mmCIF file of N, CA and C in Angstrom:
data_model
loop_
_atom_site.group_PDB
_atom_site.id
_atom_site.type_symbol
_atom_site.label_atom_id
_atom_site.label_comp_id
_atom_site.label_asym_id
_atom_site.label_seq_id
_atom_site.Cartn_x
_atom_site.Cartn_y
_atom_site.Cartn_z
ATOM 1 N N MET A 4 4.060 88.682 131.947
ATOM 2 C CA MET A 4 3.495 87.474 132.101
ATOM 3 C C MET A 4 3.007 86.794 130.773
ATOM 4 N N ALA A 5 3.428 85.514 130.741
ATOM 5 C CA ALA A 5 2.908 84.804 129.366
ATOM 6 C C ALA A 5 1.500 84.516 129.327
ATOM 7 N N GLN A 6 0.964 84.603 128.122
ATOM 8 C CA GLN A 6 -0.500 84.389 127.775
ATOM 9 C C GLN A 6 -0.697 83.080 127.013
ATOM 10 N N ASP A 7 -1.487 82.256 127.156
ATOM 11 C CA ASP A 7 -1.716 81.222 126.457
ATOM 12 C C ASP A 7 -2.576 81.539 125.084
ATOM 13 N N ILE A 8 -2.160 80.768 123.964
ATOM 14 C CA ILE A 8 -3.182 81.121 122.877
ATOM 15 C C ILE A 8 -3.571 79.504 122.363
ATOM 16 N N VAL A 9 -4.695 79.385 122.024
ATOM 17 C CA VAL A 9 -5.304 78.112 121.558
ATOM 18 C C VAL A 9 -5.471 78.109 120.052
ATOM 19 N N VAL A 10 -4.751 77.203 119.388
ATOM 20 C CA VAL A 10 -5.050 77.131 117.931
ATOM 21 C C VAL A 10 -5.637 75.792 117.475
ATOM 22 N N SER A 11 -6.640 75.835 116.674
ATOM 23 C CA SER A 11 -7.250 74.657 116.227
ATOM 24 C C SER A 11 -6.805 74.312 114.991
ATOM 25 N N MET A 12 -6.538 73.061 114.747
ATOM 26 C CA MET A 12 -6.270 72.587 113.132
ATOM 27 C C MET A 12 -6.497 71.201 113.156
ATOM 28 N N ASP A 13 -6.714 70.664 111.967
ATOM 29 C CA ASP A 13 -6.998 69.261 111.714
ATOM 30 C C ASP A 13 -5.748 68.335 112.104
ATOM 31 N N ASP A 14 -6.113 67.064 112.466
ATOM 32 C CA ASP A 14 -5.073 66.165 113.002
ATOM 33 C C ASP A 14 -4.010 66.079 112.087
ATOM 34 N N GLU A 15 -4.262 65.916 110.675
ATOM 35 C CA GLU A 15 -3.119 65.641 109.778
ATOM 36 C C GLU A 15 -2.073 66.746 109.672
ATOM 37 N N LEU A 16 -2.779 68.077 109.763
ATOM 38 C CA LEU A 16 -1.856 69.280 109.691
ATOM 39 C C LEU A 16 -1.018 69.340 110.890
ATOM 40 N N LYS A 17 -1.648 68.984 112.109
ATOM 41 C CA LYS A 17 -1.034 69.066 113.431
ATOM 42 C C LYS A 17 0.241 67.993 113.391
ATOM 43 N N LEU A 18 -0.080 66.812 112.961
ATOM 44 C CA LEU A 18 1.134 65.815 112.908
ATOM 45 C C LEU A 18 2.136 66.226 111.983
ATOM 46 N N ASN A 19 1.787 66.771 110.826
ATOM 47 C CA ASN A 19 2.768 67.261 109.854
ATOM 48 C C ASN A 19 3.626 68.441 110.468
ATOM 49 N N PHE A 20 3.026 69.309 111.022
ATOM 50 C CA PHE A 20 3.682 70.488 111.688
ATOM 51 C C PHE A 20 4.466 70.117 112.804
ATOM 52 N N GLU A 21 4.024 69.133 113.570
ATOM 53 C CA GLU A 21 4.884 68.864 114.686
ATOM 54 C C GLU A 21 6.216 67.927 114.089
ATOM 55 N N GLU A 22 5.972 67.235 113.194
ATOM 56 C CA GLU A 22 7.151 66.466 112.574
ATOM 57 C C GLU A 22 8.160 67.410 112.025
ATOM 58 N N VAL A 23 7.718 68.492 111.177
ATOM 59 C CA VAL A 23 8.640 69.469 110.809
ATOM 60 C C VAL A 23 9.386 70.187 111.969
ATOM 61 N N CYS A 24 8.564 70.552 112.937
ATOM 62 C CA CYS A 24 9.310 71.260 114.054
ATOM 63 C C CYS A 24 10.171 70.244 114.672
ATOM 64 N N THR A 25 10.077 69.203 114.934
ATOM 65 C CA THR A 25 10.956 68.115 115.580
ATOM 66 C C THR A 25 12.152 68.030 114.624
ATOM 67 N N ASP A 26 11.931 67.954 113.260
ATOM 68 C CA ASP A 26 13.125 67.865 112.491
ATOM 69 C C ASP A 26 14.055 68.992 112.447
ATOM 70 N N ILE A 27 13.443 70.104 112.678
ATOM 71 C CA ILE A 27 14.222 71.410 112.792
ATOM 72 C C ILE A 27 14.917 71.531 114.343
ATOM 73 N N GLY A 28 14.351 70.840 115.182
ATOM 74 C CA GLY A 28 14.815 71.060 116.574
ATOM 75 C C GLY A 28 14.006 71.958 117.471
ATOM 76 N N LEU A 29 12.778 72.279 117.038
ATOM 77 C CA LEU A 29 11.919 73.094 117.738
ATOM 78 C C LEU A 29 10.713 72.372 118.321
ATOM 79 N N SER A 30 10.187 73.030 119.311
ATOM 80 C CA SER A 30 8.872 72.529 119.822
ATOM 81 C C SER A 30 7.748 73.328 118.956
ATOM 82 N N VAL A 31 6.570 72.936 118.907
ATOM 83 C CA VAL A 31 5.431 73.588 118.258
ATOM 84 C C VAL A 31 5.316 75.015 118.886
ATOM 85 N N SER A 32 5.468 75.064 120.285
ATOM 86 C CA SER A 32 5.324 76.312 120.936
ATOM 87 C C SER A 32 6.391 77.336 120.510
ATOM 88 N N SER A 33 7.510 76.879 120.337
ATOM 89 C CA SER A 33 8.585 77.651 119.933
ATOM 90 C C SER A 33 8.481 78.162 118.630
ATOM 91 N N ALA A 34 8.108 77.309 117.639
ATOM 92 C CA ALA A 34 7.886 77.686 116.295
ATOM 93 C C ALA A 34 6.801 78.776 116.097
ATOM 94 N N ILE A 35 5.753 78.683 116.827
ATOM 95 C CA ILE A 35 4.601 79.614 116.806
ATOM 96 C C ILE A 35 5.168 80.786 117.492
ATOM 97 N N LEU A 36 5.846 80.799 118.566
ATOM 98 C CA LEU A 36 6.447 82.016 119.269
ATOM 99 C C LEU A 36 7.335 82.759 118.204
ATOM 100 N N ILE A 37 8.306 82.057 117.494
ATOM 101 C CA ILE A 37 9.104 82.715 116.478
ATOM 102 C C ILE A 37 8.311 83.508 115.548
ATOM 103 N N PHE A 38 7.158 82.712 115.067
ATOM 104 C CA PHE A 38 6.307 83.425 113.919
ATOM 105 C C PHE A 38 5.760 84.672 114.485
ATOM 106 N N ALA A 39 5.214 84.520 115.718
ATOM 107 C CA ALA A 39 4.524 85.731 116.336
ATOM 108 C C ALA A 39 5.483 86.922 116.551
ATOM 109 N N LYS A 40 6.643 86.653 116.924
ATOM 110 C CA LYS A 40 7.686 87.689 117.254
ATOM 111 C C LYS A 40 8.097 88.399 115.864
ATOM 112 N N ARG A 41 8.232 87.427 114.858
ATOM 113 C CA ARG A 41 8.527 88.098 113.548
ATOM 114 C C ARG A 41 7.402 89.107 112.904
ATOM 115 N N VAL A 42 6.203 88.598 113.079
ATOM 116 C CA VAL A 42 5.022 89.244 112.602
ATOM 117 C C VAL A 42 5.000 90.685 113.547
ATOM 118 N N ALA A 43 5.225 90.665 114.778
ATOM 119 C CA ALA A 43 5.299 91.814 115.679
ATOM 120 C C ALA A 43 6.377 92.745 115.334
ATOM 121 N N ARG A 44 7.593 92.109 114.959
ATOM 122 C CA ARG A 44 8.717 93.123 114.545
ATOM 123 C C ARG A 44 8.601 93.672 113.194
ATOM 124 N N GLU A 45 8.139 92.853 112.247
ATOM 125 C CA GLU A 45 8.087 93.309 110.872
ATOM 126 C C GLU A 45 6.799 93.963 110.524
ATOM 127 N N ARG A 46 5.719 93.768 111.307
ATOM 128 C CA ARG A 46 4.434 94.302 111.113
ATOM 129 C C ARG A 46 3.801 93.737 109.760
ATOM 130 N N LYS A 47 4.043 92.547 109.458
ATOM 131 C CA LYS A 47 3.501 91.854 108.326
ATOM 132 C C LYS A 47 3.654 90.406 108.503
ATOM 133 N N ILE A 48 3.000 89.778 107.727
ATOM 134 C CA ILE A 48 3.114 88.226 107.772
ATOM 135 C C ILE A 48 4.383 87.874 106.948
ATOM 136 N N PRO A 49 5.253 87.079 107.598
ATOM 137 C CA PRO A 49 6.625 86.932 106.905
ATOM 138 C C PRO A 49 6.719 86.055 105.667
ATOM 139 N N PHE A 50 5.657 85.829 105.012
ATOM 140 C CA PHE A 50 5.622 85.218 103.769
ATOM 141 C C PHE A 50 4.553 85.703 102.865
ATOM 142 N N GLU A 51 4.513 85.450 101.542
ATOM 143 C CA GLU A 51 3.581 85.907 100.643
ATOM 144 C C GLU A 51 2.372 84.936 100.830
ATOM 145 N N LEU A 52 1.148 85.660 100.882
ATOM 146 C CA LEU A 52 -0.061 84.888 100.841
ATOM 147 C C LEU A 52 -0.913 85.164 99.552
ATOM 148 N N SER A 53 -1.385 84.038 99.010
ATOM 149 C CA SER A 53 -1.966 84.154 97.693
ATOM 150 C C SER A 53 -3.156 83.079 97.620
ATOM 151 N N ALA A 54 -4.042 83.422 96.838
ATOM 152 C CA ALA A 54 -4.949 82.475 96.566
ATOM 153 C C ALA A 54 -4.849 81.956 95.040
ATOM 154 N N ALA A 55 -4.583 80.706 94.889
ATOM 155 C CA ALA A 55 -4.472 80.151 93.450
ATOM 156 C C ALA A 55 -5.779 80.203 92.844
ATOM 157 N N PRO A 56 -5.991 80.511 91.448
ATOM 158 C CA PRO A 56 -7.271 80.496 91.006
ATOM 159 C C PRO A 56 -7.718 79.118 90.875
ATOM 160 N N LEU A 57 -9.036 78.871 91.030
ATOM 161 C CA LEU A 57 -9.867 77.604 91.111
ATOM 162 C C LEU A 57 -9.537 77.051 89.700
ATOM 163 N N ASP A 58 -9.736 77.787 88.664
ATOM 164 C CA ASP A 58 -9.658 77.308 87.221
ATOM 165 C C ASP A 58 -8.277 77.734 86.644
ATOM 166 N N PRO A 59 -7.366 76.994 86.215
ATOM 167 C CA PRO A 59 -6.053 77.614 85.513
ATOM 168 C C PRO A 59 -6.288 78.327 84.349
ATOM 169 N N PHE A 60 -7.578 78.213 83.672
ATOM 170 C CA PHE A 60 -7.981 79.113 82.645
ATOM 171 C C PHE A 60 -7.800 80.669 83.081
ATOM 172 N N TYR A 61 -8.129 80.948 84.092
ATOM 173 C CA TYR A 61 -8.061 82.314 84.805
ATOM 174 C C TYR A 61 -6.763 82.853 85.434
ATOM 175 N N SER A 62 -5.787 82.003 85.202
ATOM 176 C CA SER A 62 -4.512 82.365 85.767
ATOM 177 C C SER A 62 -4.062 83.633 85.055
ATOM 178 N N GLU A 63 -3.243 84.303 85.775
ATOM 179 C CA GLU A 63 -2.601 85.651 85.175
ATOM 180 C C GLU A 63 -1.992 85.379 83.999
ATOM 181 N N SER A 64 -1.082 84.296 83.938
ATOM 182 C CA SER A 64 -0.257 84.099 82.739
ATOM 183 C C SER A 64 -1.232 83.643 81.490
ATOM 184 N N ASN A 65 -2.249 82.829 81.815
ATOM 185 C CA ASN A 65 -3.111 82.652 80.605
ATOM 186 C C ASN A 65 -4.014 83.709 80.116
ATOM 187 N N MET A 66 -4.424 84.463 81.038
ATOM 188 C CA MET A 66 -5.208 85.698 80.731
ATOM 189 C C MET A 66 -4.375 86.576 79.917
ATOM 190 N N ALA A 67 -3.029 86.733 80.240
ATOM 191 C CA ALA A 67 -2.079 87.656 79.341
ATOM 192 C C ALA A 67 -2.006 87.005 77.987
ATOM 193 N N HIS A 68 -1.946 85.724 77.937
ATOM 194 C CA HIS A 68 -1.850 84.970 76.672
ATOM 195 C C HIS A 68 -3.025 85.208 75.762
ATOM 196 N N ILE A 69 -4.337 85.119 76.259
ATOM 197 C CA ILE A 69 -5.555 85.459 75.670
ATOM 198 C C ILE A 69 -5.450 86.904 75.198
ATOM 199 N N GLN A 70 -5.076 87.835 75.933
ATOM 200 C CA GLN A 70 -5.075 89.202 75.727
ATOM 201 C C GLN A 70 -4.216 89.549 74.531
ATOM 202 N N ARG A 71 -3.026 88.812 74.459
ATOM 203 C CA ARG A 71 -2.151 88.987 73.408
ATOM 204 C C ARG A 71 -2.800 88.300 72.049
ATOM 205 N N GLY A 72 -3.491 87.301 72.202
ATOM 206 C CA GLY A 72 -4.163 86.883 71.167
ATOM 207 C C GLY A 72 -5.210 87.640 70.548
ATOM 208 N N ILE A 73 -6.092 88.402 71.381
ATOM 209 C CA ILE A 73 -6.964 89.284 71.032
ATOM 210 C C ILE A 73 -6.344 90.495 70.296
ATOM 211 N N GLU A 74 -5.475 90.980 70.899
ATOM 212 C CA GLU A 74 -4.580 92.130 70.127
ATOM 213 C C GLU A 74 -4.140 91.744 68.829
ATOM 214 N N ALA A 75 -3.582 90.507 68.653
ATOM 215 C CA ALA A 75 -3.058 90.084 67.408
ATOM 216 C C ALA A 75 -4.226 89.934 66.469
ATOM 217 N N PHE A 76 -5.341 89.476 66.863
ATOM 218 C CA PHE A 76 -6.501 89.229 65.964
ATOM 219 C C PHE A 76 -6.978 90.602 65.518
ATOM 220 N N ARG A 77 -7.072 91.641 66.417
ATOM 221 C CA ARG A 77 -7.576 92.968 66.109
ATOM 222 C C ARG A 77 -6.543 93.672 65.166
ATOM 223 N N ALA A 78 -5.301 93.173 64.982
ATOM 224 C CA ALA A 78 -4.298 93.762 64.281
ATOM 225 C C ALA A 78 -4.261 93.054 62.924
ATOM 226 N N GLY A 79 -5.062 92.013 62.757
ATOM 227 C CA GLY A 79 -5.011 91.275 61.548
ATOM 228 C C GLY A 79 -3.816 90.352 61.361
ATOM 229 N N GLN A 80 -3.362 89.858 62.436
ATOM 230 C CA GLN A 80 -2.220 88.979 62.227
ATOM 231 C C GLN A 80 -2.448 87.574 62.325
ATOM 232 N N PHE A 81 -3.744 87.056 62.025
ATOM 233 C CA PHE A 81 -4.055 85.833 61.932
ATOM 234 C C PHE A 81 -4.383 85.343 60.484
ATOM 235 N N LYS A 82 -4.181 84.132 60.142
ATOM 236 C CA LYS A 82 -4.489 83.385 58.915
ATOM 237 C C LYS A 82 -5.623 82.507 59.042
ATOM 238 N N GLU A 83 -6.355 82.372 57.904
ATOM 239 C CA GLU A 83 -7.492 81.434 57.852
ATOM 240 C C GLU A 83 -7.039 80.231 57.400
ATOM 241 N N HIS A 84 -7.303 79.157 58.092
ATOM 242 C CA HIS A 84 -6.999 77.757 57.479
ATOM 243 C C HIS A 84 -8.207 76.813 57.303
ATOM 244 N N ASP A 85 -8.184 75.841 56.503
ATOM 245 C CA ASP A 85 -9.348 75.007 56.441
ATOM 246 C C ASP A 85 -9.174 74.064 57.481
ATOM 247 N N LEU A 86 -10.430 73.583 57.847
ATOM 248 C CA LEU A 86 -10.426 72.501 58.945
ATOM 249 C C LEU A 86 -10.247 71.117 58.372
ATOM 250 N N ILE A 87 -9.412 70.403 58.894
ATOM 251 C CA ILE A 87 -8.981 69.121 58.604
ATOM 252 C C ILE A 87 -9.782 68.136 59.583
ATOM 253 N N GLU A 88 -10.645 67.279 58.926
ATOM 254 C CA GLU A 88 -11.461 66.485 59.731
ATOM 255 C C GLU A 88 -10.665 65.092 59.964
ATOM 256 N N VAL A 89 -10.692 64.607 61.046
ATOM 257 C CA VAL A 89 -10.031 63.365 61.273
ATOM 258 C C VAL A 89 -11.022 62.247 61.553
ATOM 259 N N SER A 90 -11.085 61.083 60.897
ATOM 260 C CA SER A 90 -11.966 60.065 61.231
ATOM 261 C C SER A 90 -11.677 59.436 62.377
ATOM 262 N N GLU A 91 -12.749 58.623 63.077
ATOM 263 C CA GLU A 91 -12.534 57.952 64.239
ATOM 264 C C GLU A 91 -11.836 56.639 63.990
ATOM 265 N N ASP A 92 -11.624 56.294 62.816
ATOM 266 C CA ASP A 92 -10.941 55.046 62.432
ATOM 267 C C ASP A 92 -9.381 55.110 62.457
ATOM 268 N N ALA A 93 -9.033 56.321 62.311
ATOM 269 C CA ALA A 93 -7.477 56.711 62.112
ATOM 270 C C ALA A 93 -6.602 56.407 63.452
#
């Protein structure tokens, strides 16, 4: 026996989702059913979930770059340079 599921989402998301489903040739119900069957079969969400850092400074690639800089500094691989001041008139 089929069971109903109620899903709440904002209006814009619903409209965009319906549009994509229509373009593919699916009803919203069919698209959600396909998703549910795949989750049940594979025992996982069928796509990667991740949260982007709020501040790109803390991204994995930038943190690795900073760590390489720290290691180079500790290894004495930096050179000291004079500060060149630039006037506001330039």
